[in-house]
Amino acid sequence: MFHQLIANILPHLPQSFVWKFSKEYVAGQNIEEAIDNARILNAQSVETTIDVLGEFITFLDQAEANKKEYLELIDKTDSAGLKTSYSIKPTFFGLLLDKEVCKAHIREVVAKAASCGRFVRIDMEDSPCTDMEIAIFRELKQELPDNVGLVIQAYLKRTYSDIESLADLNTPESPVNLRLCKGIYVEPAEIAYKDHDEINKNYLKDLELMLQLKMFPAIATHDRELVEGSYRLLEKYGVGKDQYEFQMLYGVTPALRQSIIDKGHALRVYLPFGADWFGYCTRRLKENPQMVSMAVKALFNKG
Ligand code: FDA
C-alpha cells in the first residue's frame, strides 16, 4: 500500500525535488554529466557501461534520434578515453514497432562501437521481448563476435535452456558474454520464479552452467548471498580473473561494491543517464512498487 502510494505520488512531484533522490541512481541528464561520472569511477579502477535512458518508444522516428544519441555517446566517450562499454534497450530502437528497423539501428551502434574496439550489451526487457532480443544477439554475435553481449534473467524458468541454446556461439577466442541478473519486470508465475530463494537458487545454477560452458559471465547483483555464492563457484571452477566480472547499478550498495574490488575482482558499474530520467524512474516504480523500499533502504544504508 505504502509503496504503491509513493509510486503513484512521485510523478506529480516537481522534477527538481525528485532529482534530489534520483541523482543517487542516475548518472546525469546529459552526456557530459555521464562522462564526468564515468571518469570518477574509472579513477577508482571501476569500468562502466553507459546506458541512455529510454525504452518502449511509440513512434519509429524516435529510434533514429536514439541511435544518433548512442553514436554521439560512443564518439565522445572514446575521445575522452573512458574505460566504458554501452548498454542498450532494443525497445528504445523500436523493437515492438518494427523488428528489422530496430535490428538495423542496433547493428549500426555495435559496428560503431566495434570500430573503436568497444563493446555493446543488449539489455533484456520483459518477456514479450525475450525471443526477439536473443535472436538479435545471435545474429550480431556471428557478425561482430567480440563486440556484443546479452543479458539473461534468473527469474525466468526458460533461462537455463536459453544458456544451453547459446553454447554453439561460444568459442575460446570469443566466449559468449552474458550478464546474469535476477530480472526486474513483473512476469506471470507460469513463466517466472517468484520466490526470493528460488530465484537465487536458479541464479547460481545458471552461473554454474555458464562456467561449465566456459562462457564469460557478468555477475550483476547487489545480493550479498549471490556474491558469496558466485565466489564459491568461481573458485570451484578455477576461473581466471579475466574470465568474468561483477556488475552493479550506479549508486547501489557501494560498500559491497568496494569489498568486491578489494578482493581483486573486476567490477563494472551500469551508468544510466539522459533526458528521460524522470519518466524512466517513475515508470519503473509504478511497475514495481517494491523498488520504493529498495531505493529508500539504499539511501539510508549504503552497505
Ligand atoms: P535484490 O533485489 O535482492 O537486491 C539486493 C539488495 O540490493 C537490496 O536489498 C537493496 O538493498 C539493493 N538494491 C538492489 N537493487 C536496487 C535498486 N535498484 N535501488 C536501490 N537498491 C537496490 N534487469 C533486467 O530485467 N534486465 C536487464 O537488462 C538488467 N540489467 C542490469 C544491469 C546491472 C548491472 C544490474 C546490477 C542489474 C540489472 N538488472 C536488469 C536489474 C536486476 O534484474 C535486478 O532487478 C536488480 O539488480 C536487483 O536484484 P539484486 O540481484 O541486486 O538482488
mmCIF file of C-alpha atoms and ligand atoms in Angstrom:
data_model
loop_
_atom_site.group_PDB
_atom_site.id
_atom_site.type_symbol
_atom_site.label_atom_id
_atom_site.label_comp_id
_atom_site.label_asym_id
_atom_site.label_seq_id
_atom_site.Cartn_x
_atom_site.Cartn_y
_atom_site.Cartn_z
ATOM 1 C CA MET A 1 0.000 0.000 0.000
ATOM 2 C CA PHE A 2 2.722 2.444 1.126
ATOM 3 C CA HIS A 3 4.919 1.503 -1.836
ATOM 4 C CA GLN A 4 2.042 1.899 -4.264
ATOM 5 C CA LEU A 5 1.174 5.269 -2.766
ATOM 6 C CA ILE A 6 4.715 6.635 -3.128
ATOM 7 C CA ALA A 7 4.988 5.247 -6.659
ATOM 8 C CA ASN A 8 1.711 6.964 -7.586
ATOM 9 C CA ILE A 9 2.572 10.294 -5.963
ATOM 10 C CA LEU A 10 6.073 10.577 -7.397
ATOM 11 C CA PRO A 11 5.109 11.539 -10.998
ATOM 12 C CA HIS A 12 3.156 14.534 -9.633
ATOM 13 C CA LEU A 13 6.003 15.991 -7.588
ATOM 14 C CA PRO A 14 8.286 18.707 -9.032
ATOM 15 C CA GLN A 15 11.115 17.174 -11.074
ATOM 16 C CA SER A 16 13.692 19.229 -9.183
ATOM 17 C CA PHE A 17 12.549 17.551 -5.958
ATOM 18 C CA VAL A 18 12.550 14.035 -7.437
ATOM 19 C CA TRP A 19 16.015 14.679 -8.900
ATOM 20 C CA LYS A 20 17.406 15.041 -5.366
ATOM 21 C CA PHE A 21 16.630 11.337 -4.840
ATOM 22 C CA SER A 22 17.168 10.132 -8.395
ATOM 23 C CA LYS A 23 20.662 11.578 -8.810
ATOM 24 C CA GLU A 24 21.896 8.845 -6.464
ATOM 25 C CA TYR A 25 20.985 6.367 -9.209
ATOM 26 C CA VAL A 26 21.065 8.374 -12.443
ATOM 27 C CA ALA A 27 24.461 9.493 -13.704
ATOM 28 C CA GLY A 28 23.269 12.758 -15.199
ATOM 29 C CA GLN A 29 20.769 14.357 -17.508
ATOM 30 C CA ASN A 30 23.152 14.691 -20.465
ATOM 31 C CA ILE A 31 26.249 13.053 -21.997
ATOM 32 C CA GLU A 32 28.704 15.461 -20.367
ATOM 33 C CA GLU A 33 27.444 14.647 -16.862
ATOM 34 C CA ALA A 34 27.563 10.923 -17.593
ATOM 35 C CA ILE A 35 31.148 11.290 -18.847
ATOM 36 C CA ASP A 36 32.143 13.157 -15.677
ATOM 37 C CA ASN A 37 30.703 10.367 -13.505
ATOM 38 C CA ALA A 38 32.281 7.628 -15.609
ATOM 39 C CA ARG A 39 35.630 9.408 -15.277
ATOM 40 C CA ILE A 40 35.298 9.477 -11.477
ATOM 41 C CA LEU A 41 34.581 5.716 -11.426
ATOM 42 C CA ASN A 42 37.424 4.967 -13.848
ATOM 43 C CA ALA A 43 39.763 6.799 -11.485
ATOM 44 C CA GLN A 44 38.688 4.312 -8.794
ATOM 45 C CA SER A 45 39.578 1.368 -11.102
ATOM 46 C CA VAL A 46 35.931 0.787 -11.923
ATOM 47 C CA GLU A 47 34.893 0.405 -15.549
ATOM 48 C CA THR A 48 31.408 1.429 -16.631
ATOM 49 C CA THR A 49 28.663 0.508 -19.054
ATOM 50 C CA ILE A 50 26.710 3.587 -20.099
ATOM 51 C CA ASP A 51 23.008 3.470 -20.901
ATOM 52 C CA VAL A 52 20.919 6.214 -22.492
ATOM 53 C CA LEU A 53 17.666 6.196 -20.548
ATOM 54 C CA GLY A 54 14.541 5.441 -22.537
ATOM 55 C CA GLU A 55 12.518 2.448 -23.664
ATOM 56 C CA PHE A 56 9.287 1.318 -25.323
ATOM 57 C CA ILE A 57 9.168 4.165 -27.835
ATOM 58 C CA THR A 58 5.832 4.709 -29.559
ATOM 59 C CA PHE A 59 6.948 6.303 -32.873
ATOM 60 C CA LEU A 60 9.572 4.733 -35.079
ATOM 61 C CA ASP A 61 11.240 8.041 -35.977
ATOM 62 C CA GLN A 62 12.312 8.325 -32.311
ATOM 63 C CA ALA A 63 14.533 5.289 -32.944
ATOM 64 C CA GLU A 64 16.654 7.202 -35.458
ATOM 65 C CA ALA A 65 17.254 10.021 -32.951
ATOM 66 C CA ASN A 66 18.050 7.477 -30.225
ATOM 67 C CA LYS A 67 20.596 5.755 -32.431
ATOM 68 C CA LYS A 68 22.256 9.113 -33.161
ATOM 69 C CA GLU A 69 22.493 9.753 -29.435
ATOM 70 C CA TYR A 70 24.333 6.450 -28.960
ATOM 71 C CA LEU A 71 26.673 7.187 -31.874
ATOM 72 C CA GLU A 72 27.480 10.575 -30.322
ATOM 73 C CA LEU A 73 27.956 8.900 -26.939
ATOM 74 C CA ILE A 74 30.434 6.434 -28.422
ATOM 75 C CA ASP A 75 32.355 9.231 -30.160
ATOM 76 C CA LYS A 76 32.536 11.394 -27.046
ATOM 77 C CA THR A 77 33.427 8.642 -24.586
ATOM 78 C CA ASP A 78 36.040 7.320 -26.987
ATOM 79 C CA SER A 79 37.597 10.778 -27.393
ATOM 80 C CA ALA A 80 37.558 11.141 -23.597
ATOM 81 C CA GLY A 81 39.484 7.862 -23.359
ATOM 82 C CA LEU A 82 36.986 6.355 -20.945
ATOM 83 C CA LYS A 83 37.057 2.725 -19.949
ATOM 84 C CA THR A 84 33.461 2.047 -20.801
ATOM 85 C CA SER A 85 31.116 -0.152 -22.746
ATOM 86 C CA TYR A 86 27.476 0.592 -23.603
ATOM 87 C CA SER A 87 24.145 -0.938 -22.709
ATOM 88 C CA ILE A 88 21.141 -0.662 -24.970
ATOM 89 C CA LYS A 89 17.446 -1.473 -24.708
ATOM 90 C CA PRO A 90 16.030 -2.761 -28.009
ATOM 91 C CA THR A 91 12.603 -1.179 -27.394
ATOM 92 C CA PHE A 92 14.443 2.190 -27.417
ATOM 93 C CA PHE A 93 15.181 1.394 -31.075
ATOM 94 C CA GLY A 94 11.613 0.304 -31.848
ATOM 95 C CA LEU A 95 11.731 -3.464 -31.260
ATOM 96 C CA LEU A 96 7.978 -3.627 -30.728
ATOM 97 C CA LEU A 97 7.241 -1.408 -33.750
ATOM 98 C CA ASP A 98 9.491 -2.841 -36.450
ATOM 99 C CA LYS A 99 11.968 -5.567 -35.575
ATOM 100 C CA GLU A 100 14.023 -5.145 -38.760
ATOM 101 C CA VAL A 101 14.442 -1.386 -38.329
ATOM 102 C CA CYS A 102 15.384 -1.967 -34.695
ATOM 103 C CA LYS A 103 17.973 -4.566 -35.664
ATOM 104 C CA ALA A 104 19.483 -2.263 -38.292
ATOM 105 C CA HIS A 105 19.871 0.517 -35.703
ATOM 106 C CA ILE A 106 21.440 -1.817 -33.155
ATOM 107 C CA ARG A 107 23.772 -3.212 -35.798
ATOM 108 C CA GLU A 108 24.946 0.334 -36.580
ATOM 109 C CA VAL A 109 25.581 1.067 -32.904
ATOM 110 C CA VAL A 110 27.506 -2.188 -32.391
ATOM 111 C CA ALA A 111 29.518 -1.623 -35.596
ATOM 112 C CA LYS A 112 30.415 1.892 -34.439
ATOM 113 C CA ALA A 113 31.494 0.558 -31.041
ATOM 114 C CA ALA A 114 33.487 -2.200 -32.749
ATOM 115 C CA SER A 115 35.301 0.382 -34.878
ATOM 116 C CA CYS A 116 36.647 1.840 -31.591
ATOM 117 C CA GLY A 117 37.317 -1.617 -30.101
ATOM 118 C CA ARG A 118 34.372 -1.271 -27.749
ATOM 119 C CA PHE A 119 31.541 -3.484 -26.512
ATOM 120 C CA VAL A 120 27.749 -3.157 -26.516
ATOM 121 C CA ARG A 121 25.418 -5.185 -24.337
ATOM 122 C CA ILE A 122 21.806 -5.789 -25.256
ATOM 123 C CA ASP A 123 19.744 -5.407 -22.082
ATOM 124 C CA MET A 124 16.923 -7.883 -21.564
ATOM 125 C CA GLU A 125 13.450 -6.391 -21.297
ATOM 126 C CA ASP A 126 10.123 -8.011 -20.421
ATOM 127 C CA SER A 127 9.081 -11.459 -21.627
ATOM 128 C CA PRO A 128 7.327 -10.439 -24.896
ATOM 129 C CA CYS A 129 10.816 -9.237 -25.980
ATOM 130 C CA THR A 130 12.885 -12.248 -24.877
ATOM 131 C CA ASP A 131 12.876 -14.320 -28.080
ATOM 132 C CA MET A 132 13.433 -11.284 -30.296
ATOM 133 C CA GLU A 133 16.308 -9.976 -28.174
ATOM 134 C CA ILE A 134 18.022 -13.366 -28.145
ATOM 135 C CA ALA A 135 17.589 -13.570 -31.941
ATOM 136 C CA ILE A 136 19.146 -10.127 -32.486
ATOM 137 C CA PHE A 137 22.065 -11.046 -30.233
ATOM 138 C CA ARG A 138 22.542 -14.357 -32.044
ATOM 139 C CA GLU A 139 22.766 -12.612 -35.413
ATOM 140 C CA LEU A 140 25.113 -9.842 -34.269
ATOM 141 C CA LYS A 141 27.326 -12.217 -32.310
ATOM 142 C CA GLN A 142 28.084 -14.000 -35.572
ATOM 143 C CA GLU A 143 28.920 -10.739 -37.347
ATOM 144 C CA LEU A 144 30.843 -8.937 -34.579
ATOM 145 C CA PRO A 145 31.758 -11.682 -32.096
ATOM 146 C CA ASP A 146 33.926 -9.599 -29.769
ATOM 147 C CA ASN A 147 31.704 -6.572 -29.517
ATOM 148 C CA VAL A 148 28.277 -7.715 -28.402
ATOM 149 C CA GLY A 149 26.756 -9.358 -25.344
ATOM 150 C CA LEU A 150 23.320 -10.087 -23.933
ATOM 151 C CA VAL A 151 21.511 -10.108 -20.589
ATOM 152 C CA ILE A 152 19.672 -13.103 -19.162
ATOM 153 C CA GLN A 153 17.278 -13.154 -16.210
ATOM 154 C CA ALA A 154 17.465 -15.783 -13.480
ATOM 155 C CA TYR A 155 13.776 -15.361 -12.594
ATOM 156 C CA LEU A 156 12.696 -16.775 -15.950
ATOM 157 C CA LYS A 157 12.194 -20.540 -15.954
ATOM 158 C CA ARG A 158 13.459 -20.719 -19.549
ATOM 159 C CA THR A 159 16.863 -19.163 -18.848
ATOM 160 C CA TYR A 160 18.831 -22.363 -18.164
ATOM 161 C CA SER A 161 17.862 -23.753 -21.560
ATOM 162 C CA ASP A 162 18.461 -20.360 -23.206
ATOM 163 C CA ILE A 163 22.062 -20.532 -21.975
ATOM 164 C CA GLU A 164 22.407 -24.079 -23.364
ATOM 165 C CA SER A 165 20.988 -22.916 -26.688
ATOM 166 C CA LEU A 166 23.665 -20.211 -26.986
ATOM 167 C CA ALA A 167 26.537 -22.665 -26.495
ATOM 168 C CA ASP A 168 27.038 -23.078 -30.251
ATOM 169 C CA LEU A 169 28.147 -19.427 -30.428
ATOM 170 C CA ASN A 170 30.774 -19.912 -27.742
ATOM 171 C CA THR A 171 34.430 -20.194 -28.723
ATOM 172 C CA PRO A 172 37.614 -19.960 -26.626
ATOM 173 C CA GLU A 173 38.679 -16.907 -28.680
ATOM 174 C CA SER A 174 35.352 -15.150 -28.257
ATOM 175 C CA PRO A 175 33.247 -16.532 -25.413
ATOM 176 C CA VAL A 176 29.555 -15.746 -25.207
ATOM 177 C CA ASN A 177 29.351 -12.775 -22.834
ATOM 178 C CA LEU A 178 26.171 -12.859 -20.750
ATOM 179 C CA ARG A 179 25.171 -10.510 -17.952
ATOM 180 C CA LEU A 180 23.277 -12.595 -15.422
ATOM 181 C CA CYS A 181 20.736 -10.635 -13.379
ATOM 182 C CA LYS A 182 17.646 -11.604 -11.397
ATOM 183 C CA GLY A 183 15.251 -9.713 -13.691
ATOM 184 C CA ILE A 184 13.354 -6.538 -12.936
ATOM 185 C CA TYR A 185 9.981 -6.818 -14.694
ATOM 186 C CA VAL A 186 6.762 -8.194 -13.241
ATOM 187 C CA GLU A 187 6.206 -11.508 -15.023
ATOM 188 C CA PRO A 188 3.458 -14.143 -14.685
ATOM 189 C CA ALA A 189 4.107 -17.065 -12.325
ATOM 190 C CA GLU A 190 3.721 -19.555 -15.207
ATOM 191 C CA ILE A 191 6.997 -18.384 -16.701
ATOM 192 C CA ALA A 192 8.896 -16.833 -13.800
ATOM 193 C CA TYR A 193 10.034 -17.830 -10.331
ATOM 194 C CA LYS A 194 8.576 -15.500 -7.726
ATOM 195 C CA ASP A 195 10.181 -16.656 -4.531
ATOM 196 C CA HIS A 196 13.461 -14.981 -3.490
ATOM 197 C CA ASP A 197 15.167 -18.272 -2.579
ATOM 198 C CA GLU A 198 14.034 -19.958 -5.751
ATOM 199 C CA ILE A 199 15.334 -17.071 -7.882
ATOM 200 C CA ASN A 200 18.663 -17.160 -6.038
ATOM 201 C CA LYS A 201 18.935 -20.945 -6.483
ATOM 202 C CA ASN A 202 18.277 -20.563 -10.181
ATOM 203 C CA TYR A 203 20.772 -17.672 -10.423
ATOM 204 C CA LEU A 204 23.609 -19.830 -9.111
ATOM 205 C CA LYS A 205 22.507 -22.778 -11.257
ATOM 206 C CA ASP A 206 22.617 -20.538 -14.353
ATOM 207 C CA LEU A 207 26.008 -19.168 -13.349
ATOM 208 C CA GLU A 208 27.361 -22.666 -12.811
ATOM 209 C CA LEU A 209 26.201 -23.700 -16.282
ATOM 210 C CA MET A 210 27.919 -20.670 -17.822
ATOM 211 C CA LEU A 211 31.144 -21.558 -16.044
ATOM 212 C CA GLN A 212 30.910 -25.197 -17.171
ATOM 213 C CA LEU A 213 30.418 -23.991 -20.758
ATOM 214 C CA LYS A 214 33.316 -21.538 -20.348
ATOM 215 C CA MET A 215 31.226 -18.525 -21.225
ATOM 216 C CA PHE A 216 32.068 -15.048 -19.880
ATOM 217 C CA PRO A 217 29.625 -14.214 -17.070
ATOM 218 C CA ALA A 218 28.971 -10.656 -15.978
ATOM 219 C CA ILE A 219 27.626 -11.309 -12.498
ATOM 220 C CA ALA A 220 25.132 -8.480 -11.939
ATOM 221 C CA THR A 221 23.752 -8.396 -8.426
ATOM 222 C CA HIS A 222 23.768 -6.471 -5.148
ATOM 223 C CA ASP A 223 22.630 -9.510 -3.201
ATOM 224 C CA ARG A 224 25.385 -10.445 -0.769
ATOM 225 C CA GLU A 225 24.248 -14.088 -0.735
ATOM 226 C CA LEU A 226 24.679 -14.279 -4.525
ATOM 227 C CA VAL A 227 28.032 -12.521 -4.421
ATOM 228 C CA GLU A 228 29.247 -15.094 -1.863
ATOM 229 C CA GLY A 229 27.744 -17.962 -3.903
ATOM 230 C CA SER A 230 29.481 -16.636 -7.011
ATOM 231 C CA TYR A 231 32.850 -16.529 -5.217
ATOM 232 C CA ARG A 232 32.405 -20.216 -4.339
ATOM 233 C CA LEU A 233 31.590 -21.177 -7.932
ATOM 234 C CA LEU A 234 34.455 -19.117 -9.374
ATOM 235 C CA GLU A 235 36.819 -20.910 -7.031
ATOM 236 C CA LYS A 236 35.313 -24.348 -7.705
ATOM 237 C CA TYR A 237 35.878 -23.939 -11.463
ATOM 238 C CA GLY A 238 39.244 -22.177 -11.100
ATOM 239 C CA VAL A 239 38.047 -19.267 -13.225
ATOM 240 C CA GLY A 240 40.761 -16.750 -14.144
ATOM 241 C CA LYS A 241 40.267 -13.130 -13.080
ATOM 242 C CA ASP A 242 39.961 -12.067 -16.727
ATOM 243 C CA GLN A 243 37.202 -14.574 -17.483
ATOM 244 C CA TYR A 244 34.325 -12.890 -15.619
ATOM 245 C CA GLU A 245 33.321 -9.643 -13.991
ATOM 246 C CA PHE A 246 30.880 -8.369 -11.400
ATOM 247 C CA GLN A 247 28.425 -5.611 -12.248
ATOM 248 C CA MET A 248 26.339 -3.247 -10.140
ATOM 249 C CA LEU A 249 23.974 -0.364 -10.727
ATOM 250 C CA TYR A 250 25.202 3.194 -10.188
ATOM 251 C CA GLY A 251 24.695 4.306 -6.594
ATOM 252 C CA VAL A 252 23.575 0.941 -5.222
ATOM 253 C CA THR A 253 25.360 -0.837 -2.314
ATOM 254 C CA PRO A 254 28.719 0.957 -2.724
ATOM 255 C CA ALA A 255 30.224 -0.785 0.318
ATOM 256 C CA LEU A 256 29.547 -4.242 -1.119
ATOM 257 C CA ARG A 257 30.913 -2.984 -4.434
ATOM 258 C CA GLN A 258 34.130 -1.837 -2.749
ATOM 259 C CA SER A 259 34.518 -5.170 -0.940
ATOM 260 C CA ILE A 260 34.393 -6.984 -4.290
ATOM 261 C CA ILE A 261 37.015 -4.642 -5.775
ATOM 262 C CA ASP A 262 39.203 -5.049 -2.690
ATOM 263 C CA LYS A 263 39.246 -8.806 -3.289
ATOM 264 C CA GLY A 264 40.702 -8.148 -6.753
ATOM 265 C CA HIS A 265 37.643 -8.898 -8.885
ATOM 266 C CA ALA A 266 36.796 -6.771 -11.927
ATOM 267 C CA LEU A 267 33.708 -4.686 -11.337
ATOM 268 C CA ARG A 268 31.718 -2.640 -13.824
ATOM 269 C CA VAL A 269 29.087 -0.069 -12.899
ATOM 270 C CA TYR A 270 25.973 0.455 -15.009
ATOM 271 C CA LEU A 271 25.570 4.204 -15.569
ATOM 272 C CA PRO A 272 22.154 5.276 -16.813
ATOM 273 C CA PHE A 273 21.756 8.897 -17.901
ATOM 274 C CA GLY A 274 19.567 11.043 -20.083
ATOM 275 C CA ALA A 275 16.714 13.428 -20.590
ATOM 276 C CA ASP A 276 14.165 10.676 -19.911
ATOM 277 C CA TRP A 277 15.422 10.118 -16.345
ATOM 278 C CA PHE A 278 12.147 11.290 -14.778
ATOM 279 C CA GLY A 279 9.876 9.170 -16.968
ATOM 280 C CA TYR A 280 12.146 6.175 -16.526
ATOM 281 C CA CYS A 281 12.330 6.360 -12.725
ATOM 282 C CA THR A 282 8.612 6.929 -12.237
ATOM 283 C CA ARG A 283 7.612 4.218 -14.756
ATOM 284 C CA ARG A 284 9.866 1.682 -13.041
ATOM 285 C CA LEU A 285 8.444 2.494 -9.624
ATOM 286 C CA LYS A 286 4.861 2.274 -10.869
ATOM 287 C CA GLU A 287 5.505 -1.107 -12.491
ATOM 288 C CA ASN A 288 7.310 -2.454 -9.474
ATOM 289 C CA PRO A 289 6.448 -0.500 -6.308
ATOM 290 C CA GLN A 290 8.653 -2.838 -4.239
ATOM 291 C CA MET A 291 11.567 -0.810 -5.616
ATOM 292 C CA VAL A 292 10.462 2.074 -3.391
ATOM 293 C CA SER A 293 11.715 0.261 -0.328
ATOM 294 C CA MET A 294 14.954 -0.632 -2.113
ATOM 295 C CA ALA A 295 15.537 2.970 -3.049
ATOM 296 C CA VAL A 296 14.746 4.203 0.441
ATOM 297 C CA LYS A 297 16.846 1.454 2.026
ATOM 298 C CA ALA A 298 19.796 2.212 -0.208
ATOM 299 C CA LEU A 299 19.522 5.922 0.612
ATOM 300 C CA PHE A 300 19.950 5.254 4.284
ATOM 301 C CA ASN A 301 22.064 2.136 4.245
ATOM 302 C CA LYS A 302 24.883 2.445 1.800
ATOM 303 C CA GLY A 303 26.225 -1.020 2.524
HETATM 304 P P1 FDA B 1 17.966 -7.933 -4.669
HETATM 305 O O1 FDA B 1 16.799 -7.416 -5.444
HETATM 306 O O2 FDA B 1 17.700 -8.989 -3.659
HETATM 307 O O3 FDA B 1 18.725 -6.718 -4.009
HETATM 308 C C1 FDA B 1 19.710 -6.878 -3.020
HETATM 309 C C2 FDA B 1 19.848 -5.556 -2.304
HETATM 310 O O4 FDA B 1 20.418 -4.592 -3.198
HETATM 311 C C3 FDA B 1 18.514 -4.935 -1.881
HETATM 312 O O5 FDA B 1 18.130 -5.356 -0.609
HETATM 313 C C4 FDA B 1 18.791 -3.465 -1.942
HETATM 314 O O6 FDA B 1 19.432 -3.051 -0.747
HETATM 315 C C5 FDA B 1 19.787 -3.325 -3.057
HETATM 316 N N1 FDA B 1 19.196 -2.952 -4.353
HETATM 317 C C6 FDA B 1 19.017 -3.757 -5.401
HETATM 318 N N2 FDA B 1 18.534 -3.077 -6.473
HETATM 319 C C7 FDA B 1 18.386 -1.793 -6.069
HETATM 320 C C8 FDA B 1 17.938 -0.602 -6.705
HETATM 321 N N3 FDA B 1 17.535 -0.567 -7.975
HETATM 322 N N4 FDA B 1 17.937 0.540 -5.974
HETATM 323 C C9 FDA B 1 18.348 0.552 -4.700
HETATM 324 N N5 FDA B 1 18.789 -0.562 -4.040
HETATM 325 C C10 FDA B 1 18.807 -1.712 -4.702
HETATM 326 N N6 FDA B 1 17.181 -6.417 -15.075
HETATM 327 C C11 FDA B 1 16.574 -6.784 -16.230
HETATM 328 O O7 FDA B 1 15.469 -7.323 -16.200
HETATM 329 N N7 FDA B 1 17.205 -6.566 -17.430
HETATM 330 C C12 FDA B 1 18.444 -6.009 -17.507
HETATM 331 O O8 FDA B 1 18.972 -5.845 -18.614
HETATM 332 C C13 FDA B 1 19.082 -5.632 -16.284
HETATM 333 N N8 FDA B 1 20.341 -5.073 -16.299
HETATM 334 C C14 FDA B 1 21.003 -4.907 -15.107
HETATM 335 C C15 FDA B 1 22.335 -4.476 -15.106
HETATM 336 C C16 FDA B 1 23.048 -4.428 -13.907
HETATM 337 C C17 FDA B 1 24.490 -4.030 -13.933
HETATM 338 C C18 FDA B 1 22.402 -4.775 -12.690
HETATM 339 C C19 FDA B 1 23.147 -4.780 -11.403
HETATM 340 C C20 FDA B 1 21.077 -5.131 -12.676
HETATM 341 C C21 FDA B 1 20.361 -5.180 -13.868
HETATM 342 N N9 FDA B 1 19.018 -5.534 -13.884
HETATM 343 C C22 FDA B 1 18.417 -5.860 -15.084
HETATM 344 C C23 FDA B 1 18.234 -5.496 -12.627
HETATM 345 C C24 FDA B 1 18.202 -6.847 -11.950
HETATM 346 O O9 FDA B 1 17.422 -7.730 -12.708
HETATM 347 C C25 FDA B 1 17.601 -6.748 -10.542
HETATM 348 O O10 FDA B 1 16.297 -6.287 -10.614
HETATM 349 C C26 FDA B 1 18.352 -5.848 -9.590
HETATM 350 O O11 FDA B 1 19.730 -5.947 -9.773
HETATM 351 C C27 FDA B 1 18.038 -6.252 -8.135
HETATM 352 O O12 FDA B 1 18.438 -7.574 -7.907
HETATM 353 P P2 FDA B 1 19.690 -7.963 -6.974
HETATM 354 O O13 FDA B 1 20.352 -9.135 -7.597
HETATM 355 O O14 FDA B 1 20.526 -6.801 -6.738
HETATM 356 O O15 FDA B 1 19.031 -8.536 -5.648
#
